[in-house]
Tab-separated table of C-alpha atoms and ligand atoms in Angstrom:
chain	number	residue	atom	x	y	z
A	181	MET	CA	14.372	-0.723	101.639
A	182	LEU	CA	18.047	0.980	102.013
A	183	TYR	CA	18.007	4.283	100.285
A	184	LYS	CA	21.521	5.963	99.194
A	185	ASN	CA	23.106	9.516	99.381
A	186	TYR	CA	23.151	11.041	95.517
A	187	ILE	CA	26.844	12.107	94.642
A	188	GLU	CA	27.467	13.101	91.179
A	189	GLY	CA	24.365	11.374	89.664
A	190	GLN	CA	24.987	8.110	91.149
A	191	TRP	CA	22.794	6.440	94.229
A	192	ILE	CA	26.188	5.485	96.781
A	193	ASP	CA	26.549	3.710	99.797
A	194	SER	CA	28.043	5.847	102.519
A	195	ALA	CA	31.468	5.526	103.911
A	196	THR	CA	30.363	4.443	107.062
A	197	GLY	CA	28.158	1.572	106.487
A	198	LYS	CA	25.628	2.690	109.369
A	199	THR	CA	22.063	3.493	108.648
A	200	PHE	CA	19.198	5.279	110.505
A	201	LYS	CA	15.358	4.520	109.866
A	202	SER	CA	12.508	6.600	109.287
A	203	LEU	CA	9.296	6.029	111.143
A	204	ASN	CA	5.870	7.344	110.956
A	205	PRO	CA	5.290	9.568	114.064
A	206	ALA	CA	1.630	8.858	113.892
A	207	ASP	CA	2.282	4.714	113.867
A	208	THR	CA	5.829	3.788	114.707
A	209	SER	CA	5.216	0.684	112.972
A	210	ASP	CA	5.263	2.082	109.672
A	211	GLU	CA	8.474	2.354	108.443
A	212	LEU	CA	9.577	4.745	105.455
A	213	GLY	CA	12.991	3.387	104.718
A	214	GLU	CA	16.718	3.046	105.976
A	215	PHE	CA	19.201	5.880	105.373
A	216	PRO	CA	22.550	6.081	105.133
A	217	ALA	CA	24.351	7.744	108.561
A	218	SER	CA	26.988	9.353	106.549
A	219	ASN	CA	29.865	11.198	107.603
A	220	ALA	CA	32.987	13.433	106.601
A	221	GLN	CA	33.909	11.417	104.073
A	222	ASP	CA	30.992	11.511	102.190
A	223	VAL	CA	30.241	15.156	102.669
A	224	ALA	CA	33.682	15.560	101.045
A	225	LYS	CA	33.004	13.649	98.259
A	226	ALA	CA	29.794	15.458	97.595
A	227	VAL	CA	31.488	18.720	97.790
A	228	GLU	CA	34.109	17.868	95.016
A	229	ALA	CA	31.061	16.555	92.752
A	230	ALA	CA	29.362	19.911	93.303
A	231	ASP	CA	32.845	21.823	92.416
A	232	ARG	CA	33.270	20.020	89.195
A	233	ALA	CA	29.777	20.538	88.250
A	234	PHE	CA	30.124	24.108	89.000
A	235	LYS	CA	32.517	25.015	85.950
A	236	THR	CA	29.823	23.430	83.517
A	237	TRP	CA	26.623	24.393	85.154
A	238	SER	CA	27.207	28.144	86.007
A	239	LYS	CA	27.962	28.397	82.155
A	240	VAL	CA	24.878	27.075	81.143
A	241	THR	CA	22.386	29.776	80.304
A	242	ALA	CA	19.966	31.279	82.625
A	243	PRO	CA	16.884	30.476	80.693
A	244	ARG	CA	18.148	26.975	80.215
A	245	ARG	CA	18.562	26.549	83.645
A	246	GLY	CA	15.071	27.563	84.295
A	247	GLU	CA	13.674	25.134	81.767
A	248	LEU	CA	15.014	22.384	83.801
A	249	LEU	CA	13.465	23.629	86.640
A	250	PHE	CA	9.927	23.995	84.546
A	251	ASP	CA	10.144	20.486	83.604
A	252	LEU	CA	10.871	19.627	87.429
A	253	ALA	CA	7.723	21.739	88.769
A	254	GLU	CA	5.600	19.430	86.112
A	255	LYS	CA	6.664	16.300	87.255
A	256	MET	CA	6.065	17.342	90.990
A	257	LYS	CA	2.680	18.407	89.894
A	258	GLY	CA	1.989	14.886	88.485
A	259	ARG	CA	3.377	13.308	91.671
A	260	LYS	CA	1.553	15.731	93.832
A	261	GLU	CA	-0.752	13.426	95.515
A	262	GLU	CA	1.935	10.470	96.196
A	263	LEU	CA	4.463	12.937	97.675
A	264	SER	CA	1.689	14.426	99.564
A	265	GLN	CA	0.644	11.118	101.275
A	266	LEU	CA	4.375	10.065	101.833
A	267	MET	CA	4.542	13.398	103.479
A	268	THR	CA	1.941	12.689	105.713
A	269	ARG	CA	3.369	9.452	106.823
A	270	GLU	CA	7.179	10.742	107.382
A	271	MET	CA	6.014	13.614	109.234
A	272	GLY	CA	2.730	13.548	110.438
A	273	LYS	CA	0.983	16.851	109.100
A	274	VAL	CA	-2.568	16.184	107.825
A	275	LEU	CA	-3.213	15.425	104.633
A	276	LYS	CA	-4.441	18.351	103.246
A	277	GLU	CA	-1.721	20.551	104.748
A	278	ALA	CA	0.802	17.958	103.200
A	279	ARG	CA	-0.676	18.835	99.849
A	280	GLY	CA	-0.301	22.584	100.480
A	281	ASP	CA	3.601	21.976	101.329
A	282	VAL	CA	3.950	20.152	98.361
A	283	GLN	CA	2.004	22.814	96.266
A	284	GLU	CA	4.330	25.381	97.941
A	285	GLY	CA	7.390	23.702	96.502
A	286	ILE	CA	5.710	23.204	93.169
A	287	ASP	CA	4.899	27.095	93.175
A	288	MET	CA	8.461	27.836	94.374
A	289	THR	CA	10.095	25.635	91.361
A	290	TYR	CA	7.546	27.788	88.813
A	291	TYR	CA	8.573	30.887	90.204
A	292	MET	CA	12.499	30.018	89.860
A	293	ALA	CA	11.996	28.396	86.454
A	294	ALA	CA	10.646	32.042	85.205
A	295	GLU	CA	13.380	33.640	86.708
A	296	GLY	CA	15.522	31.833	84.345
A	297	ARG	CA	14.374	34.769	81.955
A	298	ARG	CA	14.960	37.686	84.232
A	299	LEU	CA	17.863	37.267	86.918
A	300	PHE	CA	17.490	40.983	86.216
A	301	GLY	CA	20.836	43.496	86.752
A	302	TYR	CA	20.744	47.045	86.049
A	303	THR	CA	22.168	49.541	83.735
A	304	THR	CA	23.299	53.071	84.550
A	305	PRO	CA	24.721	55.896	83.235
A	306	ALA	CA	28.554	56.248	83.658
A	307	GLU	CA	30.047	59.927	85.067
A	308	LEU	CA	32.417	59.864	82.014
A	309	PRO	CA	31.655	60.038	78.386
A	310	LEU	CA	31.762	57.100	76.242
A	311	LYS	CA	31.952	54.717	78.795
A	312	ALA	CA	29.268	52.171	79.953
A	313	ALA	CA	28.531	50.837	83.616
A	314	TYR	CA	26.208	48.242	84.335
A	315	ALA	CA	25.845	45.152	87.274
A	316	ILE	CA	24.947	41.942	86.218
A	317	ARG	CA	24.262	38.749	89.035
A	318	ARG	CA	26.485	35.922	88.929
A	319	PRO	CA	26.358	32.464	90.784
A	320	ILE	CA	27.979	32.470	94.372
A	321	GLY	CA	29.400	28.615	93.781
A	322	ARG	CA	28.999	25.762	95.803
A	323	ILE	CA	25.781	25.923	98.395
A	324	ALA	CA	25.220	24.130	101.421
A	325	ALA	CA	21.492	23.631	101.913
A	326	ILE	CA	20.570	22.446	105.628
A	327	THR	CA	16.399	21.796	105.878
A	328	PRO	CA	14.074	21.066	108.569
A	329	TRP	CA	11.568	18.239	108.942
A	330	ASN	CA	8.807	20.524	109.277
A	331	PHE	CA	8.406	21.792	105.693
A	332	PRO	CA	10.288	18.419	104.310
A	333	LEU	CA	9.316	19.664	100.482
A	334	ALA	CA	8.787	23.179	100.300
A	335	ILE	CA	11.899	24.624	102.306
A	336	PRO	CA	14.473	22.639	100.281
A	337	THR	CA	12.617	24.307	97.360
A	338	TRP	CA	13.256	27.991	99.046
A	339	LYS	CA	16.950	26.908	98.784
A	340	ILE	CA	17.613	24.678	95.748
A	341	MET	CA	15.660	26.206	93.117
A	342	PRO	CA	16.978	29.915	93.344
A	343	ALA	CA	20.432	28.618	94.008
A	344	LEU	CA	20.001	26.330	90.746
A	345	VAL	CA	18.609	29.076	88.666
A	346	ALA	CA	21.590	31.447	89.545
A	347	GLY	CA	24.019	28.511	88.383
A	348	ASN	CA	25.295	27.768	92.068
A	349	THR	CA	25.501	24.063	92.609
A	350	VAL	CA	24.371	22.611	95.783
A	351	VAL	CA	25.025	19.961	98.398
A	352	TRP	CA	21.941	19.193	100.394
A	353	LYS	CA	21.220	17.835	103.864
A	354	PRO	CA	18.052	16.813	104.745
A	355	ALA	CA	16.571	16.688	108.206
A	356	SER	CA	16.793	13.257	109.856
A	357	ASP	CA	13.238	13.171	110.160
A	358	THR	CA	12.490	13.313	107.032
A	359	PRO	CA	14.689	11.778	104.533
A	360	ARG	CA	12.361	9.790	102.342
A	361	VAL	CA	10.555	13.251	101.093
A	362	ALA	CA	14.386	14.427	100.446
A	363	TYR	CA	15.073	11.189	98.547
A	364	GLU	CA	11.691	11.399	96.409
A	365	LEU	CA	12.699	15.009	95.201
A	366	VAL	CA	16.173	14.173	94.139
A	367	LYS	CA	14.890	11.153	92.450
A	368	ILE	CA	12.702	13.805	90.286
A	369	PHE	CA	15.515	15.922	89.713
A	370	ASP	CA	17.251	12.819	88.385
A	371	GLU	CA	14.632	12.034	86.044
A	372	VAL	CA	14.206	15.360	84.292
A	373	GLY	CA	18.093	15.038	83.804
A	374	LEU	CA	19.970	17.414	85.906
A	375	PRO	CA	23.442	17.340	85.149
A	376	LYS	CA	25.411	15.042	87.558
A	377	GLY	CA	26.865	16.818	90.531
A	378	VAL	CA	24.619	20.193	90.150
A	379	LEU	CA	22.615	18.449	93.201
A	380	ASN	CA	24.139	16.288	95.882
A	381	LEU	CA	22.031	14.325	98.569
A	382	ILE	CA	23.866	13.509	101.894
A	383	PHE	CA	21.641	11.817	104.393
A	384	GLY	CA	22.742	11.841	108.173
A	385	GLY	CA	23.384	13.670	111.332
A	386	GLY	CA	24.079	17.108	112.000
A	387	SER	CA	27.316	16.747	113.693
A	388	ASP	CA	28.385	13.999	111.484
A	389	VAL	CA	27.360	15.633	108.101
A	390	GLY	CA	25.999	19.252	108.933
A	391	VAL	CA	29.352	20.428	110.588
A	392	PRO	CA	31.723	18.992	108.130
A	393	LEU	CA	29.896	20.214	105.274
A	394	CYS	CA	29.574	24.017	106.590
A	395	LYS	CA	33.649	23.854	107.546
A	396	HIS	CA	34.310	22.337	104.134
A	397	PRO	CA	36.563	24.805	102.370
A	398	LYS	CA	34.881	24.613	98.975
A	399	ILE	CA	31.611	25.663	100.389
A	400	ASN	CA	31.027	29.266	99.946
A	401	MET	CA	27.369	29.640	100.988
A	402	ILE	CA	25.478	28.067	103.706
A	403	SER	CA	21.886	28.436	103.949
A	404	PHE	CA	20.113	26.948	107.084
A	405	THR	CA	16.478	26.714	108.232
A	406	GLY	CA	16.155	25.606	111.929
A	407	SER	CA	16.835	26.651	115.669
A	408	SER	CA	18.541	29.875	116.647
A	409	ASP	CA	20.956	27.901	118.549
A	410	THR	CA	21.951	25.667	115.793
A	411	GLY	CA	22.112	28.685	113.390
A	412	LYS	CA	24.597	30.746	115.686
A	413	GLU	CA	26.915	27.703	115.466
A	414	ILE	CA	26.617	27.527	111.874
A	415	TYR	CA	27.195	31.558	111.520
A	416	LYS	CA	30.648	30.906	113.050
A	417	TYR	CA	31.606	28.089	110.876
A	418	GLY	CA	30.680	30.597	107.831
A	419	ALA	CA	32.290	33.396	109.392
A	420	GLU	CA	35.529	31.369	109.397
A	421	LYS	CA	35.523	31.230	105.920
A	422	LEU	CA	33.965	34.858	105.558
A	423	ASN	CA	31.038	32.888	103.816
A	424	GLN	CA	27.441	34.241	102.758
A	425	VAL	CA	25.481	32.554	105.532
A	426	HIS	CA	21.477	32.409	105.213
A	427	LEU	CA	19.752	31.960	108.619
A	428	GLU	CA	15.986	31.253	109.115
A	429	LEU	CA	15.711	30.489	112.473
A	430	GLY	CA	12.980	30.478	115.722
A	431	GLY	CA	9.668	32.514	116.040
A	432	LYS	CA	7.292	33.290	118.873
A	433	ASN	CA	4.565	34.962	116.779
A	434	PRO	CA	1.966	36.614	118.371
A	435	ILE	CA	-1.876	37.441	117.299
A	436	VAL	CA	-3.450	40.557	118.487
A	437	VAL	CA	-6.911	40.797	118.763
A	438	LEU	CA	-8.340	44.272	119.527
A	439	GLU	CA	-11.855	44.899	120.862
A	440	ASP	CA	-13.001	46.292	117.157
A	441	GLY	CA	-11.964	43.136	115.579
A	442	ASP	CA	-13.602	40.635	114.065
A	443	LEU	CA	-13.899	37.883	116.615
A	444	GLU	CA	-15.132	34.952	114.759
A	445	LEU	CA	-12.621	35.543	112.108
A	446	ALA	CA	-9.895	36.040	114.543
A	447	VAL	CA	-11.041	32.764	116.469
A	448	GLU	CA	-10.757	30.835	112.918
A	449	GLY	CA	-7.451	32.464	112.419
A	450	ILE	CA	-6.175	31.618	115.923
A	451	LEU	CA	-7.041	27.912	115.556
A	452	TRP	CA	-5.343	27.336	112.220
A	453	SER	CA	-2.198	29.328	113.300
A	454	ALA	CA	-1.553	27.630	116.436
A	455	PHE	CA	-2.847	24.032	116.065
A	456	GLY	CA	-2.225	23.798	112.354
A	457	THR	CA	0.820	21.409	111.572
A	458	THR	CA	0.618	20.609	115.266
A	459	GLY	CA	2.102	24.263	116.040
A	460	GLN	CA	5.167	22.992	114.381
A	461	ARG	CA	5.807	25.904	112.030
A	462	CYS	CA	8.159	28.869	112.388
A	463	THR	CA	5.409	31.246	111.536
A	464	ALA	CA	2.973	29.332	114.117
A	465	CYS	CA	1.047	31.580	116.595
A	466	SER	CA	2.405	30.310	120.032
A	467	ARG	CA	1.412	33.752	121.817
A	468	LEU	CA	-2.185	35.296	121.855
A	469	ILE	CA	-2.617	38.721	122.900
A	470	ILE	CA	-6.162	40.037	123.473
A	471	GLU	CA	-7.481	43.546	124.514
A	472	ASP	CA	-9.111	43.670	127.802
A	473	GLY	CA	-12.856	44.039	126.454
A	474	VAL	CA	-12.946	40.713	124.459
A	475	TYR	CA	-10.606	38.609	126.509
A	476	GLU	CA	-13.063	36.109	128.390
A	477	LYS	CA	-15.251	35.901	125.105
A	478	ILE	CA	-12.456	35.142	122.653
A	479	LEU	CA	-10.991	32.551	125.603
A	480	GLY	CA	-14.473	31.082	126.018
A	481	LYS	CA	-15.002	30.265	122.098
A	482	LEU	CA	-11.416	29.154	121.582
A	483	VAL	CA	-11.216	26.690	124.069
A	484	ALA	CA	-14.541	25.197	123.355
A	485	ARG	CA	-13.360	24.993	119.409
A	486	THR	CA	-9.889	23.683	120.429
A	487	GLU	CA	-11.356	20.957	122.593
A	488	LYS	CA	-13.349	19.712	119.498
A	489	LEU	CA	-10.251	19.344	117.489
A	490	ARG	CA	-9.779	15.728	116.598
A	491	LEU	CA	-6.210	14.196	116.973
A	492	GLY	CA	-5.318	11.591	114.795
A	493	ASN	CA	-3.357	9.869	111.907
A	494	GLY	CA	-3.136	12.893	109.315
A	495	LEU	CA	-4.343	10.540	106.693
A	496	ASP	CA	-7.469	9.963	108.419
A	497	PRO	CA	-9.596	12.861	106.591
A	498	LYS	CA	-11.487	13.073	110.088
A	499	THR	CA	-8.360	14.393	111.795
A	500	ASP	CA	-7.702	17.858	112.587
A	501	VAL	CA	-4.335	17.742	114.373
A	502	GLY	CA	-1.643	15.440	113.865
A	503	PRO	CA	1.375	13.905	115.915
A	504	VAL	CA	4.150	15.853	116.667
A	505	VAL	CA	7.283	14.921	114.693
A	506	ASN	CA	9.370	12.583	117.326
A	507	ARG	CA	9.235	11.342	120.844
A	508	SER	CA	11.427	14.087	121.924
A	509	SER	CA	8.978	16.607	120.706
A	510	GLN	CA	6.433	15.067	122.467
A	511	GLU	CA	8.653	15.008	125.550
A	512	LYS	CA	9.737	18.370	124.972
A	513	VAL	CA	6.146	19.823	124.813
A	514	GLY	CA	5.272	18.108	128.034
A	515	ARG	CA	8.159	19.575	129.857
A	516	TYR	CA	7.202	22.992	128.670
A	517	VAL	CA	3.475	22.504	129.780
A	518	GLU	CA	4.663	21.684	133.263
A	519	MET	CA	6.873	24.617	133.383
A	520	GLY	CA	3.542	26.625	132.677
A	521	VAL	CA	1.956	24.839	135.240
A	522	LYS	CA	4.682	25.805	137.949
A	523	GLU	CA	5.274	29.465	136.622
A	524	GLY	CA	1.189	29.747	137.456
A	525	ALA	CA	-0.166	29.962	134.108
A	526	LYS	CA	-3.841	28.595	133.983
A	527	LEU	CA	-4.091	25.442	131.980
A	528	LEU	CA	-7.674	25.629	130.007
A	529	CYS	CA	-7.235	22.861	127.758
A	530	GLY	CA	-4.943	19.902	126.534
A	531	GLY	CA	-1.861	19.672	128.737
A	532	GLU	CA	-1.309	15.815	127.846
A	533	MET	CA	-0.547	13.356	125.548
A	534	GLY	CA	-2.784	11.849	123.523
A	535	LYS	CA	-3.058	8.456	125.040
A	536	ASP	CA	-6.330	6.494	123.694
A	537	GLY	CA	-6.633	3.863	121.113
A	538	ASP	CA	-4.446	4.206	118.116
A	539	LEU	CA	-2.760	7.385	119.581
A	540	LYS	CA	-0.904	5.286	121.517
A	541	LYS	CA	1.031	4.208	118.461
A	542	GLY	CA	2.791	7.365	117.857
A	543	PHE	CA	3.876	11.123	119.259
A	544	PHE	CA	0.666	12.817	120.146
A	545	TYR	CA	0.174	15.714	122.262
A	546	ARG	CA	-3.586	17.394	122.723
A	547	PRO	CA	-3.702	21.176	121.872
A	548	THR	CA	-2.954	23.053	124.536
A	549	ILE	CA	-3.821	26.677	125.912
A	550	PHE	CA	-2.819	28.609	128.872
A	551	SER	CA	-4.164	31.797	130.140
A	552	ASP	CA	-3.044	34.254	132.867
A	553	VAL	CA	0.391	34.128	131.164
A	554	THR	CA	3.373	36.813	131.910
A	555	PRO	CA	6.132	37.870	129.675
A	556	GLN	CA	8.688	36.679	132.148
A	557	MET	CA	7.017	32.934	131.867
A	558	ARG	CA	9.198	30.532	129.715
A	559	ILE	CA	6.124	29.557	127.820
A	560	PHE	CA	5.751	32.969	126.796
A	561	GLN	CA	9.387	33.321	125.845
A	562	ASP	CA	10.596	29.956	124.302
A	563	GLU	CA	10.004	28.595	121.330
A	564	ILE	CA	8.123	25.237	121.829
A	565	PHE	CA	7.531	24.188	118.248
A	566	GLY	CA	4.169	22.360	119.732
A	567	PRO	CA	0.403	22.759	119.952
A	568	VAL	CA	0.923	25.248	123.217
A	569	LEU	CA	-0.820	28.634	122.883
A	570	SER	CA	0.113	30.997	125.528
A	571	VAL	CA	-2.679	33.734	126.183
A	572	VAL	CA	-2.012	37.284	127.677
A	573	LYS	CA	-4.330	40.326	128.785
A	574	ALA	CA	-3.779	43.521	127.118
A	575	LYS	CA	-5.162	46.929	128.725
A	576	ASP	CA	-4.990	48.517	125.211
A	577	TYR	CA	-3.429	48.964	121.731
A	578	ASP	CA	-0.135	50.255	122.962
A	579	ASP	CA	0.064	47.516	125.723
A	580	ALA	CA	-1.003	44.991	122.982
A	581	ILE	CA	2.248	45.898	120.603
A	582	THR	CA	4.613	45.944	123.715
A	583	LEU	CA	3.677	42.907	124.879
A	584	ALA	CA	3.959	41.447	120.949
A	585	ASN	CA	7.453	42.886	120.889
A	586	ASN	CA	8.260	41.293	124.234
A	587	THR	CA	10.356	38.618	122.776
A	588	VAL	CA	13.819	37.746	120.939
A	589	TYR	CA	12.100	36.464	117.817
A	590	GLY	CA	10.639	38.253	114.703
A	591	LEU	CA	9.228	36.480	112.208
A	592	SER	CA	5.305	36.470	111.943
A	593	SER	CA	2.840	38.860	113.604
A	594	SER	CA	-0.668	39.339	113.110
A	595	ILE	CA	-3.464	41.896	114.494
A	596	TYR	CA	-7.437	41.695	113.985
A	597	THR	CA	-9.047	44.911	114.245
A	598	GLN	CA	-11.525	47.014	112.105
A	599	ASP	CA	-9.965	50.194	112.588
A	600	ILE	CA	-7.562	51.298	109.469
A	601	ASN	CA	-5.401	53.860	111.573
A	602	LYS	CA	-4.437	50.998	114.105
A	603	ALA	CA	-3.764	48.550	111.360
A	604	GLN	CA	-1.331	50.822	109.748
A	605	ARG	CA	0.213	51.811	112.788
A	606	ALA	CA	0.573	47.805	113.729
A	607	ILE	CA	2.338	47.140	110.552
A	608	GLU	CA	5.142	50.016	111.562
A	609	ASP	CA	5.029	48.874	115.440
A	610	LEU	CA	5.179	45.122	115.116
A	611	GLU	CA	9.097	43.740	114.894
A	612	ALA	CA	8.473	41.090	112.814
A	613	GLY	CA	9.441	40.183	108.966
A	614	ILE	CA	5.750	39.661	108.439
A	615	THR	CA	2.737	41.176	109.449
A	616	TYR	CA	-0.895	39.903	108.534
A	617	ILE	CA	-4.080	42.278	109.178
A	618	ASN	CA	-7.078	40.062	109.850
A	619	SER	CA	-5.583	36.823	109.270
A	620	GLY	CA	-3.618	34.587	111.358
A	621	THR	CA	0.135	34.218	111.283
A	622	ILE	CA	1.094	31.273	108.677
A	623	GLY	CA	0.340	30.952	104.817
A	624	ALA	CA	3.140	33.024	103.234
A	625	GLU	CA	3.507	33.037	99.600
A	626	VAL	CA	6.276	32.253	97.565
A	627	HIS	CA	6.787	35.199	95.576
A	628	LEU	CA	7.404	37.527	98.560
A	629	PRO	CA	10.290	37.894	100.929
A	630	PHE	CA	9.920	35.350	104.080
A	631	GLY	CA	12.120	35.961	107.137
A	632	GLY	CA	12.595	37.718	110.375
A	633	VAL	CA	14.216	40.603	112.389
A	634	LYS	CA	15.670	40.057	115.862
A	635	ASN	CA	16.803	36.615	116.457
A	636	THR	CA	14.912	34.872	113.487
A	637	GLY	CA	17.909	35.436	111.465
A	638	ASN	CA	20.703	37.534	110.400
A	639	GLY	CA	19.190	40.131	108.131
A	640	GLY	CA	18.716	37.606	105.258
A	641	ARG	CA	15.384	36.703	103.475
A	642	GLU	CA	14.054	33.643	101.699
A	643	ALA	CA	11.568	33.196	98.549
A	644	GLY	CA	10.559	36.355	96.217
A	645	LEU	CA	13.419	38.611	94.467
A	646	ALA	CA	15.203	38.510	98.336
A	647	ALA	CA	15.909	34.948	97.358
A	648	ILE	CA	17.673	35.983	93.981
A	649	ASP	CA	19.553	38.593	95.844
A	650	GLU	CA	20.806	35.855	98.576
A	651	TYR	CA	22.021	33.242	96.064
A	652	THR	CA	23.872	35.556	93.837
A	653	GLU	CA	26.621	38.105	93.760
A	654	TRP	CA	26.790	41.448	91.983
A	655	LYS	CA	29.261	42.087	89.327
A	656	THR	CA	29.967	45.483	88.201
A	657	VAL	CA	31.233	45.992	84.907
A	658	TYR	CA	32.728	49.411	83.051
A	659	ILE	CA	33.440	49.381	79.548
A	660	ASP	CA	35.376	52.203	78.552
A	661	TYR	CA	35.360	52.884	74.647
A	662	SER	CA	36.932	56.291	74.332
A	663	GLY	CA	39.992	54.860	73.380
A	664	ARG	CA	42.039	57.109	76.010
A	665	LEU	CA	42.513	56.867	79.545
A	666	GLN	CA	39.619	58.598	81.686
A	667	LYS	CA	40.235	58.976	85.480
A	668	ALA	CA	36.738	59.054	87.391
A	669	GLN	CA	35.927	61.236	90.197
A	670	GLY	CA	37.363	64.462	88.157
A	671	ILE	CA	40.967	63.382	88.412
A	672	ASP	CA	42.874	65.263	85.420
B	269	UN1	C1	8.268	27.304	108.255
B	269	UN1	O1	7.595	26.810	109.116
B	269	UN1	O2	9.446	27.227	108.663
B	269	UN1	O3	4.060	30.859	105.918
B	269	UN1	C2	7.620	27.679	107.147
B	269	UN1	C3	4.229	29.596	106.233
B	269	UN1	C4	4.411	28.490	105.113
B	269	UN1	C5	5.876	28.410	105.071
B	269	UN1	C6	6.344	27.996	106.796
B	269	UN1	N1	4.054	29.122	103.854
B	269	UN1	O4	3.451	29.079	107.400
């Protein structure tokens, strides 16, 4: 089936007439649809629509905007299973994880629906008598949302829901690997009666759609999740227009296991964080740092468990690990594994594509563990975004923290220890936006800030109240009811 862009409440063809297909990465003979490969002309139409809609949507009261999101959340809930199955087919994650992704989207939608009755500003005394002073939140305007394929439903909701409840309008460019899930979400918006132009959807590639969208003079905020390289480029487009730019970029997230940690629990957490979603989470654990005394023990258990993980189609309940998203990801993982071997790391398991039986139909890669990794190696430093875990031995707590922080990234982090003092110290010492104690690096909840330090972003946070800060601007109000000219700062 041929799908269309969604502009001003209408499903319309692209100006280009060109299309691209969405294929199941577990079985490329399964096609999820054909989508318009749009261009700058389509983008311009969508931004104009968002601009017209802003005039009225920003005047709808926030509780009413929230009610619409509430209806949306209810519908998403009703379609959870259908959306989850579709997601597994479109990007490969195993069904129980797809359900988690959809659930995260539902959670965010309910959470932001409720924000419609808060959007708290603040009041404060004025320094002069007979004068009121307070600050309120105002929408920013027309927002470009550019989203990745790894959380095709949850991440778009992190951007679209706070943007809409705050009174902004949105033009959304979803990843070209997951257009169908994007279509289904917008269809639900359409069904609940979102006023036309408030959310517009444009399918297509980064250079043909993403770039003109970011450069468009009427876009005044850009929110992007993806690689640090693309993030830097997008930041420049935003800078030229002095736009607010929200960037959620890469990670090379460490789990530290200390000698006093619960080792069984740690192994469970490592497996889940390194190979869940086939390692394709920004929060995935890709570096494991183990204190000397338990190094061999943990590695032994971990490799044995990893070798038992079943690779396969995510719709099969017996599957533990699904495919990577496409051929170029599979090749990238392969290149990094070759590099790791050349750099002198020891390959303990995996290290090859899935080639047997049905695995030939898609893009599979076996969960891979390297030991004897050093911080100089590319496999220690680069975000691979696949099922590859690099393991390093640490002498003690301080060495472990130094190793953990030896990265340009800083999204998630974790430490396993039973020592309350070390746990508390790690919360301060680990350079990351998120730190887990005695749990892996993945599984952030929607009502807390999400984001990272260093090259993971530019200081902003998604989710939680932080998202409301991202998608609103402050307006400060002074009301002088003295009836005379009062001058602040003590001027007579
Ligand atoms: C991501 O990979 O960009 O914390 C998002 C987690 C999920 C979100 C991951 N709730 O792992």
